[in-house]
mmCIF file of C-alpha atoms and ligand atoms in Angstrom:
data_model
loop_
_atom_site.group_PDB
_atom_site.id
_atom_site.type_symbol
_atom_site.label_atom_id
_atom_site.label_comp_id
_atom_site.label_asym_id
_atom_site.label_seq_id
_atom_site.Cartn_x
_atom_site.Cartn_y
_atom_site.Cartn_z
ATOM 1 C CA UNK A 1043 36.183 -18.045 -38.636
ATOM 2 C CA UNK A 1044 35.313 -20.655 -41.238
ATOM 3 C CA UNK A 1045 35.398 -20.203 -44.999
ATOM 4 C CA UNK A 1046 33.268 -21.686 -47.759
ATOM 5 C CA UNK A 1047 33.103 -25.463 -48.130
ATOM 6 C CA UNK A 1048 34.270 -25.669 -51.723
ATOM 7 C CA UNK A 1049 37.454 -23.593 -51.662
ATOM 8 C CA UNK A 1050 40.581 -23.558 -49.520
ATOM 9 C CA UNK A 1051 43.098 -20.766 -49.141
ATOM 10 C CA UNK A 1052 46.478 -22.484 -49.038
ATOM 11 C CA UNK A 1053 49.977 -21.404 -48.147
ATOM 12 C CA UNK A 1054 51.695 -24.493 -49.483
ATOM 13 C CA UNK A 1055 51.408 -28.232 -50.067
ATOM 14 C CA UNK A 1056 53.900 -31.083 -49.968
ATOM 15 C CA UNK A 1057 53.248 -34.496 -51.496
ATOM 16 C CA UNK A 1058 55.526 -36.581 -49.257
ATOM 17 C CA UNK A 1059 56.784 -35.884 -45.756
ATOM 18 C CA UNK A 1060 58.020 -38.175 -42.973
ATOM 19 C CA UNK A 1061 58.414 -35.681 -40.126
ATOM 20 C CA UNK A 1062 54.866 -34.354 -39.639
ATOM 21 C CA UNK A 1063 52.964 -37.409 -38.493
ATOM 22 C CA UNK A 1064 53.058 -41.196 -38.857
ATOM 23 C CA UNK A 1065 54.493 -42.780 -41.972
ATOM 24 C CA UNK A 1066 54.732 -40.952 -45.269
ATOM 25 C CA UNK A 1067 52.130 -38.201 -45.509
ATOM 26 C CA UNK A 1068 51.044 -35.345 -47.696
ATOM 27 C CA UNK A 1069 50.939 -31.984 -45.952
ATOM 28 C CA UNK A 1070 48.532 -29.112 -46.557
ATOM 29 C CA UNK A 1071 49.402 -25.759 -45.007
ATOM 30 C CA UNK A 1072 46.408 -23.420 -44.976
ATOM 31 C CA UNK A 1073 46.775 -19.653 -45.150
ATOM 32 C CA UNK A 1074 45.669 -17.586 -42.156
ATOM 33 C CA UNK A 1075 45.728 -17.918 -38.379
ATOM 34 C CA UNK A 1076 43.913 -15.739 -35.831
ATOM 35 C CA UNK A 1077 46.590 -16.357 -33.192
ATOM 36 C CA UNK A 1078 49.992 -14.742 -32.913
ATOM 37 C CA UNK A 1079 52.211 -17.066 -30.904
ATOM 38 C CA UNK A 1080 55.549 -15.457 -30.074
ATOM 39 C CA UNK A 1081 58.193 -17.375 -32.023
ATOM 40 C CA UNK A 1082 55.727 -18.888 -34.540
ATOM 41 C CA UNK A 1083 57.834 -20.681 -37.123
ATOM 42 C CA UNK A 1084 55.321 -20.100 -39.924
ATOM 43 C CA UNK A 1085 54.923 -16.324 -39.859
ATOM 44 C CA UNK A 1086 54.235 -16.126 -43.601
ATOM 45 C CA UNK A 1087 51.091 -18.237 -43.126
ATOM 46 C CA UNK A 1088 49.479 -15.940 -40.529
ATOM 47 C CA UNK A 1089 47.724 -13.292 -42.695
ATOM 48 C CA UNK A 1090 44.386 -14.453 -44.052
ATOM 49 C CA UNK A 1091 45.179 -12.549 -47.235
ATOM 50 C CA UNK A 1092 47.531 -13.794 -49.909
ATOM 51 C CA UNK A 1093 46.799 -17.518 -49.957
ATOM 52 C CA UNK A 1094 46.370 -19.564 -53.104
ATOM 53 C CA UNK A 1095 42.678 -20.408 -53.649
ATOM 54 C CA UNK A 1096 42.239 -24.090 -54.403
ATOM 55 C CA UNK A 1097 39.037 -25.953 -55.227
ATOM 56 C CA UNK A 1098 38.355 -28.764 -52.769
ATOM 57 C CA UNK A 1099 37.545 -31.386 -55.463
ATOM 58 C CA UNK A 1100 40.815 -30.617 -57.273
ATOM 59 C CA UNK A 1101 42.921 -31.002 -54.149
ATOM 60 C CA UNK A 1102 41.007 -34.120 -53.099
ATOM 61 C CA UNK A 1103 41.728 -35.781 -56.437
ATOM 62 C CA UNK A 1104 45.398 -34.871 -56.136
ATOM 63 C CA UNK A 1105 45.713 -36.308 -52.619
ATOM 64 C CA UNK A 1106 43.797 -39.470 -53.448
ATOM 65 C CA UNK A 1107 46.177 -40.146 -56.327
ATOM 66 C CA UNK A 1108 49.205 -40.183 -54.013
ATOM 67 C CA UNK A 1109 49.101 -43.943 -53.631
ATOM 68 C CA UNK A 1110 52.346 -44.133 -51.650
ATOM 69 C CA UNK A 1111 51.185 -41.878 -48.796
ATOM 70 C CA UNK A 1112 48.957 -43.094 -45.984
ATOM 71 C CA UNK A 1113 47.286 -39.827 -45.152
ATOM 72 C CA UNK A 1114 47.450 -36.074 -44.896
ATOM 73 C CA UNK A 1115 48.553 -33.681 -42.204
ATOM 74 C CA UNK A 1116 46.713 -30.367 -42.026
ATOM 75 C CA UNK A 1117 48.821 -27.486 -40.780
ATOM 76 C CA UNK A 1118 49.088 -23.776 -41.288
ATOM 77 C CA UNK A 1119 48.080 -21.285 -40.452
ATOM 78 C CA UNK A 1120 45.125 -22.512 -38.471
ATOM 79 C CA UNK A 1121 43.287 -25.466 -40.064
ATOM 80 C CA UNK A 1122 40.202 -24.922 -37.922
ATOM 81 C CA UNK A 1123 39.780 -21.465 -39.458
ATOM 82 C CA UNK A 1124 38.889 -23.329 -42.688
ATOM 83 C CA UNK A 1125 37.190 -26.263 -41.014
ATOM 84 C CA UNK A 1126 34.219 -26.638 -43.335
ATOM 85 C CA UNK A 1127 36.350 -26.907 -46.468
ATOM 86 C CA UNK A 1128 38.860 -29.241 -44.798
ATOM 87 C CA UNK A 1129 36.088 -31.552 -43.587
ATOM 88 C CA UNK A 1130 34.730 -31.599 -47.138
ATOM 89 C CA UNK A 1131 38.252 -32.300 -48.412
ATOM 90 C CA UNK A 1132 38.654 -35.343 -46.160
ATOM 91 C CA UNK A 1133 35.241 -36.658 -47.156
ATOM 92 C CA UNK A 1134 36.085 -36.284 -50.838
ATOM 93 C CA UNK A 1135 39.467 -38.013 -50.486
ATOM 94 C CA UNK A 1136 37.939 -40.862 -48.520
ATOM 95 C CA UNK A 1137 35.331 -41.471 -51.212
ATOM 96 C CA UNK A 1138 38.319 -42.666 -53.261
ATOM 97 C CA UNK A 1139 40.626 -43.778 -50.421
ATOM 98 C CA UNK A 1140 38.533 -44.908 -47.405
ATOM 99 C CA UNK A 1141 41.625 -45.651 -45.330
ATOM 100 C CA UNK A 1142 43.275 -42.267 -45.872
ATOM 101 C CA UNK A 1143 44.301 -41.019 -42.437
ATOM 102 C CA UNK A 1144 44.085 -37.440 -41.222
ATOM 103 C CA UNK A 1145 46.109 -35.474 -38.688
ATOM 104 C CA UNK A 1146 45.791 -31.772 -37.899
ATOM 105 C CA UNK A 1147 47.506 -29.076 -35.940
ATOM 106 C CA UNK A 1148 45.556 -26.404 -34.092
ATOM 107 C CA UNK A 1149 46.489 -23.464 -31.922
ATOM 108 C CA UNK A 1150 43.288 -24.112 -29.979
ATOM 109 C CA UNK A 1151 42.839 -26.757 -27.335
ATOM 110 C CA UNK A 1152 40.822 -29.860 -28.136
ATOM 111 C CA UNK A 1153 38.225 -28.978 -25.511
ATOM 112 C CA UNK A 1154 37.661 -25.546 -27.080
ATOM 113 C CA UNK A 1155 37.313 -27.049 -30.550
ATOM 114 C CA UNK A 1156 34.745 -29.534 -29.221
ATOM 115 C CA UNK A 1157 32.718 -26.508 -28.109
ATOM 116 C CA UNK A 1158 33.368 -24.795 -31.434
ATOM 117 C CA UNK A 1159 31.299 -24.315 -34.546
ATOM 118 C CA UNK A 1160 29.516 -27.253 -36.203
ATOM 119 C CA UNK A 1161 32.178 -27.178 -38.925
ATOM 120 C CA UNK A 1162 34.988 -27.379 -36.379
ATOM 121 C CA UNK A 1163 33.304 -30.296 -34.681
ATOM 122 C CA UNK A 1164 32.827 -31.970 -38.056
ATOM 123 C CA UNK A 1165 36.533 -31.602 -38.824
ATOM 124 C CA UNK A 1166 37.441 -33.050 -35.423
ATOM 125 C CA UNK A 1167 35.177 -36.004 -36.143
ATOM 126 C CA UNK A 1168 37.200 -36.754 -39.276
ATOM 127 C CA UNK A 1169 40.661 -36.686 -37.646
ATOM 128 C CA UNK A 1170 42.762 -39.568 -36.402
ATOM 129 C CA UNK A 1171 45.333 -37.351 -34.697
ATOM 130 C CA UNK A 1172 45.336 -33.825 -33.309
ATOM 131 C CA UNK A 1173 48.246 -31.741 -32.042
ATOM 132 C CA UNK A 1174 46.572 -29.040 -30.009
ATOM 133 C CA UNK A 1175 47.418 -25.790 -28.304
ATOM 134 C CA UNK A 1176 49.481 -22.733 -29.210
ATOM 135 C CA UNK A 1177 53.244 -22.720 -29.542
ATOM 136 C CA UNK A 1178 54.734 -21.378 -26.294
ATOM 137 C CA UNK A 1179 58.349 -20.362 -26.864
ATOM 138 C CA UNK A 1180 59.254 -20.474 -23.180
ATOM 139 C CA UNK A 1181 58.208 -24.131 -23.129
ATOM 140 C CA UNK A 1182 60.009 -25.156 -26.331
ATOM 141 C CA UNK A 1183 60.840 -28.863 -26.291
ATOM 142 C CA UNK A 1184 62.060 -31.377 -28.903
ATOM 143 C CA UNK A 1185 58.969 -33.570 -28.799
ATOM 144 C CA UNK A 1186 57.494 -35.851 -31.470
ATOM 145 C CA UNK A 1187 55.707 -33.630 -33.983
ATOM 146 C CA UNK A 1188 55.255 -30.793 -31.407
ATOM 147 C CA UNK A 1189 57.227 -27.662 -30.660
ATOM 148 C CA UNK A 1190 56.374 -26.897 -27.039
ATOM 149 C CA UNK A 1191 55.581 -28.948 -23.964
ATOM 150 C CA UNK A 1192 52.014 -27.623 -23.604
ATOM 151 C CA UNK A 1193 51.039 -29.140 -26.965
ATOM 152 C CA UNK A 1194 49.404 -32.543 -26.811
ATOM 153 C CA UNK A 1195 49.446 -35.399 -29.311
ATOM 154 C CA UNK A 1196 45.900 -36.764 -29.130
ATOM 155 C CA UNK A 1197 44.578 -39.940 -30.749
ATOM 156 C CA UNK A 1198 40.988 -39.206 -31.757
ATOM 157 C CA UNK A 1199 40.442 -42.661 -33.269
ATOM 158 C CA UNK A 1200 41.998 -46.081 -32.721
ATOM 159 C CA UNK A 1201 44.094 -45.750 -35.884
ATOM 160 C CA UNK A 1202 47.222 -44.458 -34.157
ATOM 161 C CA UNK A 1203 46.252 -44.931 -30.507
ATOM 162 C CA UNK A 1204 48.901 -47.585 -29.861
ATOM 163 C CA UNK A 1205 51.552 -45.442 -31.539
ATOM 164 C CA UNK A 1206 50.598 -42.402 -29.454
ATOM 165 C CA UNK A 1207 50.806 -44.493 -26.267
ATOM 166 C CA UNK A 1208 54.193 -45.828 -27.325
ATOM 167 C CA UNK A 1209 55.504 -42.345 -28.040
ATOM 168 C CA UNK A 1210 54.291 -41.125 -24.640
ATOM 169 C CA UNK A 1211 55.836 -44.074 -22.820
ATOM 170 C CA UNK A 1212 59.080 -44.616 -24.678
ATOM 171 C CA UNK A 1213 60.012 -42.310 -27.473
ATOM 172 C CA UNK A 1214 58.725 -38.743 -27.264
ATOM 173 C CA UNK A 1215 61.584 -37.193 -29.174
ATOM 174 C CA UNK A 1216 61.807 -34.826 -32.120
ATOM 175 C CA UNK A 1217 61.193 -36.266 -35.590
ATOM 176 C CA UNK A 1218 63.530 -33.623 -36.983
ATOM 177 C CA UNK A 1219 63.026 -31.673 -40.181
ATOM 178 C CA UNK A 1220 63.318 -32.448 -43.871
ATOM 179 C CA UNK A 1221 65.080 -30.078 -46.246
ATOM 180 C CA UNK A 1222 64.624 -30.339 -49.993
ATOM 181 C CA UNK A 1223 66.930 -28.655 -52.460
ATOM 182 C CA UNK A 1224 65.825 -27.829 -55.989
ATOM 183 C CA UNK A 1225 68.049 -28.118 -59.044
ATOM 184 C CA UNK A 1226 67.475 -24.390 -59.529
ATOM 185 C CA UNK A 1227 69.182 -23.589 -56.212
ATOM 186 C CA UNK A 1228 65.970 -23.207 -54.249
ATOM 187 C CA UNK A 1229 65.278 -24.922 -50.970
ATOM 188 C CA UNK A 1230 62.329 -25.586 -48.665
ATOM 189 C CA UNK A 1231 61.935 -27.405 -45.404
ATOM 190 C CA UNK A 1232 59.215 -29.096 -43.366
ATOM 191 C CA UNK A 1233 58.917 -30.300 -39.796
ATOM 192 C CA UNK A 1234 58.885 -29.002 -36.246
ATOM 193 C CA UNK A 1235 62.208 -27.355 -35.383
ATOM 194 C CA UNK A 1236 63.857 -29.139 -32.445
ATOM 195 C CA UNK A 1237 65.549 -25.981 -31.173
ATOM 196 C CA UNK A 1238 64.442 -22.314 -31.063
ATOM 197 C CA UNK A 1239 65.896 -20.217 -33.853
ATOM 198 C CA UNK A 1240 66.360 -23.264 -36.083
ATOM 199 C CA UNK A 1241 64.645 -21.727 -39.066
ATOM 200 C CA UNK A 1242 66.616 -18.502 -38.962
ATOM 201 C CA UNK A 1243 69.921 -20.372 -38.647
ATOM 202 C CA UNK A 1244 69.112 -22.866 -41.407
ATOM 203 C CA UNK A 1245 67.920 -20.241 -43.841
ATOM 204 C CA UNK A 1246 70.865 -17.925 -43.121
ATOM 205 C CA UNK A 1247 73.394 -20.714 -43.686
ATOM 206 C CA UNK A 1248 71.786 -21.941 -46.891
ATOM 207 C CA UNK A 1249 71.328 -18.440 -48.249
ATOM 208 C CA UNK A 1250 75.017 -17.767 -47.480
ATOM 209 C CA UNK A 1251 75.805 -20.690 -49.791
ATOM 210 C CA UNK A 1252 73.702 -19.290 -52.600
ATOM 211 C CA UNK A 1253 70.456 -21.179 -52.060
ATOM 212 C CA UNK A 1254 67.213 -19.216 -52.068
ATOM 213 C CA UNK A 1255 64.028 -20.023 -50.136
ATOM 214 C CA UNK A 1256 61.321 -21.484 -52.350
ATOM 215 C CA UNK A 1257 58.556 -18.878 -52.247
ATOM 216 C CA UNK A 1258 56.593 -19.539 -55.421
ATOM 217 C CA UNK A 1259 54.230 -22.034 -53.763
ATOM 218 C CA UNK A 1260 55.170 -24.624 -56.348
ATOM 219 C CA UNK A 1261 56.258 -28.178 -55.911
ATOM 220 C CA UNK A 1262 58.121 -30.206 -58.499
ATOM 221 C CA UNK A 1263 57.340 -27.659 -61.181
ATOM 222 C CA UNK A 1264 53.576 -27.650 -60.647
ATOM 223 C CA UNK A 1265 51.479 -24.991 -59.081
ATOM 224 C CA UNK A 1266 50.115 -25.739 -55.689
ATOM 225 C CA UNK A 1267 46.978 -27.742 -56.428
HETATM 226 S S1 SF4 B 1535 48.695 -21.264 -33.725
HETATM 227 FE FE1 SF4 B 1535 50.410 -22.080 -34.952
HETATM 228 S S2 SF4 B 1535 50.342 -20.928 -36.919
HETATM 229 FE FE2 SF4 B 1535 49.067 -19.800 -35.412
HETATM 230 S S3 SF4 B 1535 50.495 -18.250 -34.515
HETATM 231 FE FE3 SF4 B 1535 50.507 -20.072 -33.150
HETATM 232 S S4 SF4 B 1535 52.254 -21.323 -33.880
HETATM 233 FE FE4 SF4 B 1535 51.768 -19.844 -35.516
#
């Protein structure tokens, strides 16, 4: 279930995002997930084939140079299917940026990952935040950074522990989504949809107005790193 340590297979990256974790964060969506949650909002990331291979040192250098972001969120796809390379990625970024925070999504529960492979445990050890568990459509809920009520927001270090407690006590509401429109008429979006069917509705409405989904895995004219 884990790939080589020096290469990642990516679906997409985003340099700045404010709806997938605390503050302004980069996002890395890996390609491939062994689960098949009904209603998964990222169906194009599920096959393990077709991702963009990216060298870990190259991506680490790119992330470390994003001086206005406080960390990275790992999504997918299933990040723990490429745990060894993602752990190496975080180590390489933190050689340059020791305070760079890390959050990850997983379709597996935290307890299962703790009993997982050494690489999965190593990735867990490098995370500040984990959103765990599969998406369950029948339990869809507009929660902070999660799509269904079974998913937990877990502080694995002290970095965001107070924020997680505050969210649980006072403010566990959807962070919404971000939509970006390109000058060429393309669009992309990021975030956890607050309502079922959001993606289909958004894409249908934008496509009806002549916009086309961005599918070339590029961002701001550059190839995905
Ligand atoms: S774990 Fe996440 S990416 Fe995988 S099928 Fe479920 S919702 Fe989709």
